[in-house]
Short mmCIF file of C-alpha atoms in Angstrom, two decimals:
data_model
loop_
_atom_site.label_atom_id
_atom_site.label_comp_id
_atom_site.label_asym_id
_atom_site.label_seq_id
_atom_site.Cartn_x
_atom_site.Cartn_y
_atom_site.Cartn_z
CA TYR A 155 0.00 0.00 0.00
CA GLN A 156 2.85 2.35 -0.88
CA ASN A 157 2.88 4.74 -3.80
CA GLU A 158 5.42 4.84 -6.59
CA ASN A 159 7.86 6.67 -4.30
CA ASN A 160 7.62 3.95 -1.61
CA GLU A 161 5.71 6.37 0.61
CA VAL A 162 2.55 5.67 2.57
CA ASP A 163 -0.27 8.19 2.07
CA ALA A 164 -3.99 8.18 2.74
CA ALA A 165 -5.11 7.93 -0.89
CA THR A 166 -2.88 4.96 -1.69
CA ALA A 167 -3.82 3.17 1.53
CA ALA A 168 -7.55 3.70 0.86
CA ALA A 169 -7.26 2.40 -2.69
CA TYR A 170 -5.33 -0.60 -1.40
CA ALA A 171 -8.04 -1.37 1.18
CA LEU A 172 -10.92 -0.98 -1.30
CA ASN A 173 -9.21 -3.38 -3.65
CA LEU A 174 -9.13 -6.05 -0.93
CA LEU A 175 -12.39 -5.67 0.97
CA PRO A 176 -14.90 -6.43 -1.86
CA ASN A 177 -13.32 -9.88 -2.21
CA ALA A 178 -13.53 -10.52 1.53
CA VAL A 179 -17.14 -9.64 2.38
CA SER A 180 -20.40 -8.83 0.56
CA SER A 181 -23.58 -7.12 1.72
CA SER A 182 -25.41 -10.45 1.82
CA SER A 183 -22.82 -12.26 3.93
CA THR A 184 -23.32 -13.44 7.51
CA THR A 185 -20.41 -11.24 8.59
CA PHE A 186 -22.14 -8.13 7.25
CA GLU A 187 -25.36 -9.08 9.07
CA ASN A 188 -23.43 -9.60 12.31
CA ILE A 189 -21.75 -6.19 12.04
CA TYR A 190 -25.11 -4.54 11.30
CA ASN A 191 -26.59 -6.18 14.40
CA CYS A 192 -23.65 -5.01 16.51
CA LEU A 193 -23.87 -1.39 15.37
CA PHE A 194 -27.65 -0.97 15.51
CA SER A 195 -29.07 -3.57 17.88
CA ASP A 196 -26.66 -5.12 20.39
CA GLY A 197 -23.39 -3.24 20.89
CA ASN A 198 -22.05 -6.00 23.15
CA CYS A 199 -22.61 -8.67 20.49
CA ASP A 200 -20.51 -11.82 20.28
CA ALA A 201 -18.77 -10.66 17.10
CA PHE A 202 -17.46 -7.43 18.67
CA VAL A 203 -16.51 -9.19 21.91
CA LYS A 204 -14.62 -11.85 19.94
CA TYR A 205 -12.54 -9.33 17.99
CA ALA A 206 -11.94 -7.14 21.05
CA SER A 207 -10.90 -10.10 23.20
CA VAL A 208 -8.27 -11.13 20.68
CA GLU A 209 -6.95 -7.56 20.41
CA SER A 210 -6.75 -7.34 24.20
CA ALA A 211 -4.83 -10.63 24.37
CA ASN A 212 -2.43 -9.43 21.64
CA ASP A 213 -1.77 -6.17 23.48
CA ALA A 214 -1.14 -8.05 26.72
CA ILE A 215 1.53 -10.12 24.99
CA HIS A 216 3.23 -7.05 23.52
CA THR A 217 3.16 -4.87 26.64
CA GLY A 218 2.95 -7.27 29.58
CA PHE A 219 -0.25 -5.55 30.80
CA ASN A 220 -3.72 -7.02 30.37
CA LEU A 221 -6.01 -3.99 30.37
CA GLY A 222 -9.04 -5.97 29.26
CA ILE A 223 -11.76 -4.74 26.91
CA GLY A 224 -12.56 -1.04 26.96
CA GLN A 225 -15.82 0.88 27.32
CA PRO A 226 -18.76 -1.32 26.18
CA LEU A 227 -21.45 -0.11 23.81
CA GLY A 228 -24.46 -1.55 25.62
CA LYS A 229 -27.80 -2.74 24.25
CA PRO A 230 -29.00 -0.86 22.27
CA PRO A 231 -25.62 0.67 21.33
CA ASN A 232 -24.71 3.95 23.00
CA PHE A 233 -22.00 5.78 21.06
CA TYR A 234 -21.26 8.38 23.72
CA VAL A 235 -17.44 8.63 23.79
CA SER A 236 -17.19 9.42 27.53
CA VAL A 237 -14.54 11.63 29.19
CA TYR A 238 -11.14 11.30 27.53
CA ASN A 239 -8.75 9.61 29.95
CA HIS A 240 -6.73 6.40 30.23
CA GLU A 241 -9.93 4.39 30.66
CA ASN A 242 -11.34 5.77 27.40
CA GLY A 243 -8.65 5.73 24.75
CA GLN A 244 -5.96 8.12 26.03
CA GLY A 245 -2.46 6.72 25.63
CA PHE A 246 -0.49 6.78 28.86
CA VAL A 247 2.85 5.85 30.38
CA ALA A 248 3.13 3.20 33.09
CA ALA A 249 6.46 3.73 34.86
CA SER A 250 7.70 2.54 38.27
CA GLY A 251 4.18 1.79 39.45
CA PHE A 252 2.66 5.15 38.42
CA LYS A 253 0.54 6.23 35.45
CA TYR A 254 1.21 9.45 33.54
CA GLY A 255 -0.53 11.11 30.62
CA ALA A 256 2.94 12.26 29.55
CA MET A 257 6.33 11.89 31.19
CA ASP A 258 9.37 14.16 31.49
CA SER A 259 11.84 12.74 33.97
CA SER A 260 14.28 15.61 33.26
CA ALA A 261 11.89 18.32 34.46
CA GLU A 262 13.35 20.43 37.28
CA ASP A 263 10.09 20.63 39.21
CA LYS A 264 9.27 16.92 39.03
CA GLU A 265 8.28 14.98 42.14
CA ASP A 266 10.72 12.53 43.71
CA TYR A 267 8.61 9.55 42.69
CA VAL A 268 9.01 10.37 38.96
CA LYS A 269 11.75 8.01 37.79
CA ASP A 270 13.39 7.62 34.39
CA TYR A 271 11.39 5.58 31.92
CA GLY A 272 12.97 2.13 31.72
CA ASP A 273 14.25 2.01 35.29
CA ASN A 274 11.64 -0.67 35.91
CA GLU A 275 11.50 -3.63 33.53
CA ASN A 276 7.70 -3.41 33.50
CA ASP A 277 7.59 0.19 32.21
CA ALA A 278 5.39 0.47 29.13
CA ILE A 279 3.38 2.85 26.95
CA LEU A 280 -0.22 1.66 26.99
CA LEU A 281 -3.55 2.28 25.31
CA ARG A 282 -7.02 1.03 26.29
CA PRO A 283 -9.45 1.68 23.43
CA SER A 284 -13.19 1.16 23.70
CA LEU A 285 -14.92 -2.06 22.69
CA LEU A 286 -15.98 -0.45 19.41
CA GLU A 287 -12.46 0.77 18.59
CA MET A 288 -10.83 -2.56 19.45
CA SER A 289 -13.42 -4.43 17.39
CA LEU A 290 -12.98 -2.24 14.32
CA ASN A 291 -9.21 -2.54 14.61
CA GLY A 292 -9.54 -6.33 14.69
CA LEU A 293 -12.02 -6.36 11.80
CA LEU A 294 -9.69 -4.31 9.60
CA ASN A 295 -6.73 -6.51 10.48
CA ASP A 296 -8.80 -9.60 9.72
CA PHE A 297 -10.21 -8.66 6.32
CA LEU A 298 -7.21 -6.71 5.07
CA GLY A 299 -5.02 -9.60 6.14
CA ARG A 300 -7.20 -12.25 4.53
CA GLY A 301 -7.31 -10.50 1.19
CA SER A 302 -3.65 -9.57 0.99
CA PHE A 303 -1.98 -12.87 0.20
CA VAL A 304 -2.29 -16.11 -1.74
CA ASP A 305 -0.35 -19.32 -1.48
CA SER A 306 2.65 -19.09 -3.79
CA ASN A 307 2.36 -22.72 -4.93
CA ASP A 308 -1.07 -22.95 -6.58
CA GLY A 309 -2.37 -19.35 -6.35
CA THR A 310 -5.16 -20.11 -3.89
CA ALA A 311 -5.68 -18.75 -0.38
CA PRO A 312 -4.73 -21.21 2.38
CA ASP A 313 -6.97 -22.44 5.19
CA LEU A 314 -6.44 -20.08 8.10
CA VAL A 315 -5.28 -21.44 11.45
CA ASP A 316 -7.49 -20.86 14.52
CA CYS A 317 -6.02 -18.74 17.32
CA SER A 318 -6.81 -16.90 20.53
CA SER A 319 -3.76 -14.59 20.46
CA SER A 320 -0.75 -13.85 18.28
CA ASN A 321 1.27 -16.46 20.19
CA ASP A 322 -0.75 -19.16 18.43
CA CYS A 323 0.33 -17.83 15.02
CA SER A 324 4.11 -17.92 15.39
CA SER A 325 4.51 -21.16 13.46
CA VAL A 326 2.07 -20.69 10.56
CA SER A 327 3.70 -21.36 7.21
CA TYR A 328 1.47 -19.49 4.78
CA CYS A 329 2.68 -16.05 5.94
CA SER A 330 6.31 -16.75 5.15
CA SER A 331 5.29 -17.96 1.68
CA SER A 332 3.13 -14.94 0.97
CA ASP A 333 3.63 -13.03 -2.26
CA SER A 334 2.78 -9.75 -0.49
CA SER A 335 5.05 -7.26 1.25
CA GLU A 336 7.53 -7.88 4.04
CA LEU A 337 4.84 -6.77 6.50
CA ALA A 338 2.68 -9.76 5.52
CA ALA A 339 5.38 -12.18 6.65
CA ILE A 340 4.61 -11.26 10.28
CA SER A 341 1.65 -13.33 11.43
CA THR A 342 -0.89 -12.11 13.96
CA CYS A 343 -4.27 -13.16 15.33
CA ALA A 344 -7.46 -11.28 14.39
CA GLY A 345 -10.98 -12.46 15.06
CA GLY A 346 -9.81 -15.96 15.99
CA LYS A 347 -7.83 -16.56 12.79
CA CYS A 348 -4.11 -16.26 12.04
CA ILE A 349 -3.67 -13.64 9.32
CA CYS A 350 -0.55 -12.10 7.83
CA GLY A 351 0.44 -8.60 8.81
CA SER A 352 -1.12 -6.10 11.22
CA ARG A 353 -2.45 -3.35 8.95
CA ALA A 354 -4.81 -1.44 11.26
CA HIS A 355 -3.52 1.20 13.67
CA TYR A 356 -5.05 3.47 16.30
CA HIS A 357 -4.98 7.22 15.79
CA PRO A 358 -6.01 9.40 18.77
CA ALA A 359 -8.52 11.93 17.39
CA VAL A 360 -7.45 14.83 19.62
CA ASP A 361 -6.76 18.40 18.55
CA GLU A 362 -3.03 18.99 18.16
CA ALA A 363 -3.22 21.94 20.55
CA ILE A 364 -4.33 19.73 23.47
CA SER A 365 -1.40 18.05 25.20
CA PRO A 366 -1.32 15.85 28.32
CA VAL A 367 0.36 17.48 31.31
CA ALA A 368 3.82 15.99 31.92
CA ASN A 369 4.26 13.92 35.09
CA GLU A 370 0.56 14.16 35.95
CA ALA A 371 -2.08 11.45 35.96
CA PRO A 372 -3.95 10.77 32.71
CA GLY A 373 -6.93 13.03 32.15
CA TRP A 374 -5.05 16.31 32.79
CA PHE A 375 -4.35 18.46 29.74
CA THR A 376 -2.83 21.77 28.79
CA ILE A 377 -2.88 23.96 25.69
CA ASP A 378 0.28 23.84 23.61
CA GLU A 379 1.79 27.35 23.51
CA ASN A 380 3.35 26.60 20.13
CA ASP A 381 0.08 25.66 18.47
CA GLN A 382 -0.25 27.36 15.09
CA GLY A 383 -4.03 27.52 15.21
CA VAL A 384 -4.47 25.48 12.04
CA SER A 385 -7.81 24.16 13.24
CA ALA A 386 -10.45 25.27 15.67
CA MET A 387 -10.03 23.51 19.00
CA ILE A 388 -13.21 21.55 19.70
CA THR A 389 -14.15 19.49 22.73
CA GLU A 390 -17.37 18.07 24.07
CA PRO A 391 -19.19 19.90 26.90
CA PHE A 392 -19.07 16.88 29.23
CA TRP A 393 -16.34 17.44 31.81
CA SER A 394 -15.43 15.54 34.92
CA SER A 395 -17.15 16.98 38.01
CA PHE A 396 -13.90 18.08 39.68
CA VAL A 397 -12.77 20.22 36.73
CA GLY A 398 -15.09 23.05 37.79
CA VAL A 399 -16.17 24.16 34.32
CA ARG A 400 -19.71 24.62 33.07
CA ALA A 401 -20.67 24.91 29.42
CA TYR A 402 -23.90 26.51 28.20
CA ASN A 403 -25.64 26.49 24.85
CA ASP A 404 -25.73 29.81 22.97
CA ALA A 405 -29.40 30.80 22.95
CA GLY A 406 -28.89 33.80 20.63
CA THR A 407 -29.76 37.48 21.12
CA GLY A 408 -33.52 36.94 21.48
CA VAL A 409 -33.31 35.76 25.06
CA GLY A 410 -31.28 38.82 26.08
CA ILE A 411 -33.74 41.23 24.45
CA TYR A 412 -36.68 39.47 26.11
CA ALA A 413 -34.99 39.59 29.51
CA SER A 414 -34.17 43.31 29.11
CA ILE A 415 -37.72 44.24 28.14
CA SER A 416 -39.19 42.13 30.96
CA GLY A 417 -36.82 43.76 33.47
CA ALA A 418 -37.72 47.26 32.26
CA LEU A 419 -41.46 46.55 32.54
CA PHE A 420 -41.10 45.07 36.02
CA THR A 421 -39.03 48.06 37.16
CA SER A 422 -41.66 50.47 35.79
CA ILE A 423 -44.47 48.64 37.60
CA CYS A 424 -42.50 48.72 40.87
CA ILE A 425 -41.89 52.48 40.54
CA PHE A 426 -45.59 53.10 39.85
CA VAL A 427 -46.69 50.99 42.84
CA VAL A 428 -44.24 52.73 45.17
CA TYR A 429 -45.37 56.16 43.93
CA ARG A 430 -49.07 55.36 44.44
CA LEU A 431 -48.38 53.87 47.87
CA LYS A 432 -46.43 56.93 49.00
CA LYS A 433 -49.12 59.26 47.69
CA GLY A 434 -51.80 57.33 49.59
CA LEU A 435 -49.78 57.39 52.81
CA VAL A 436 -49.25 61.13 52.52
CA LYS A 437 -52.98 61.64 51.96
CA GLU A 438 -53.80 59.66 55.09
CA LYS A 439 -51.12 61.62 56.96
CA VAL A 440 -49.21 58.52 58.01
CA TYR A 441 -46.09 59.38 56.05
#
């Protein structure tokens, strides 16, 4: 999926994927029906759980941490993305028993417990995507991997080996004999089948101006002073309760005009009532 200059770009990658997917699944297939059911009926369906479970097992092998499956979708599916933190897709650093959204062990004002990354053999950079994100990542790996190679001997696709994690795919032979790229020679597990090459990747969809605070827990962010303002910084109005920020919808100028007129009328009525009351008290000689 590289262009003529051996570079990877979005257009070439998309064309590469479209060339593979039509041969892997059709609109009348059982797989398509299962995905439709997962997205519109039962977000915790067996198909999504299967793909997500395999992705979680693969990540545990690579990092040494089993973070499990991320935020579920529910039944019916609820696509609310939740607050962005390490439980909901934010990448974070696990170092010396602590979790950081970002880490700078050379900072002069760092706390004593902030150690150099790598001091502990279990230090790792981790990511816990949601159930939906893990499932889509596994689906893309599965179908892009299935359509990307053929057996070099007779030109037909081989029978895929069953697996529960990438450890079960280390000895498969059809990846090493693939006619595809060097990437396809690396076997991995996706959706319970050993496929060749991991072609799907996570991309955090966060504005480039928003940066995690160094040496602080995940979920704390700052605005990058060097941001060039290429795009408008957008965030959802759902904040954690301890942030202390409230967001209100813009109701337009009509509400302000209505409130001003109502206030003026009420003030006028109060002045008239006070004037009539004073005049009556004076007349009765009690004022």
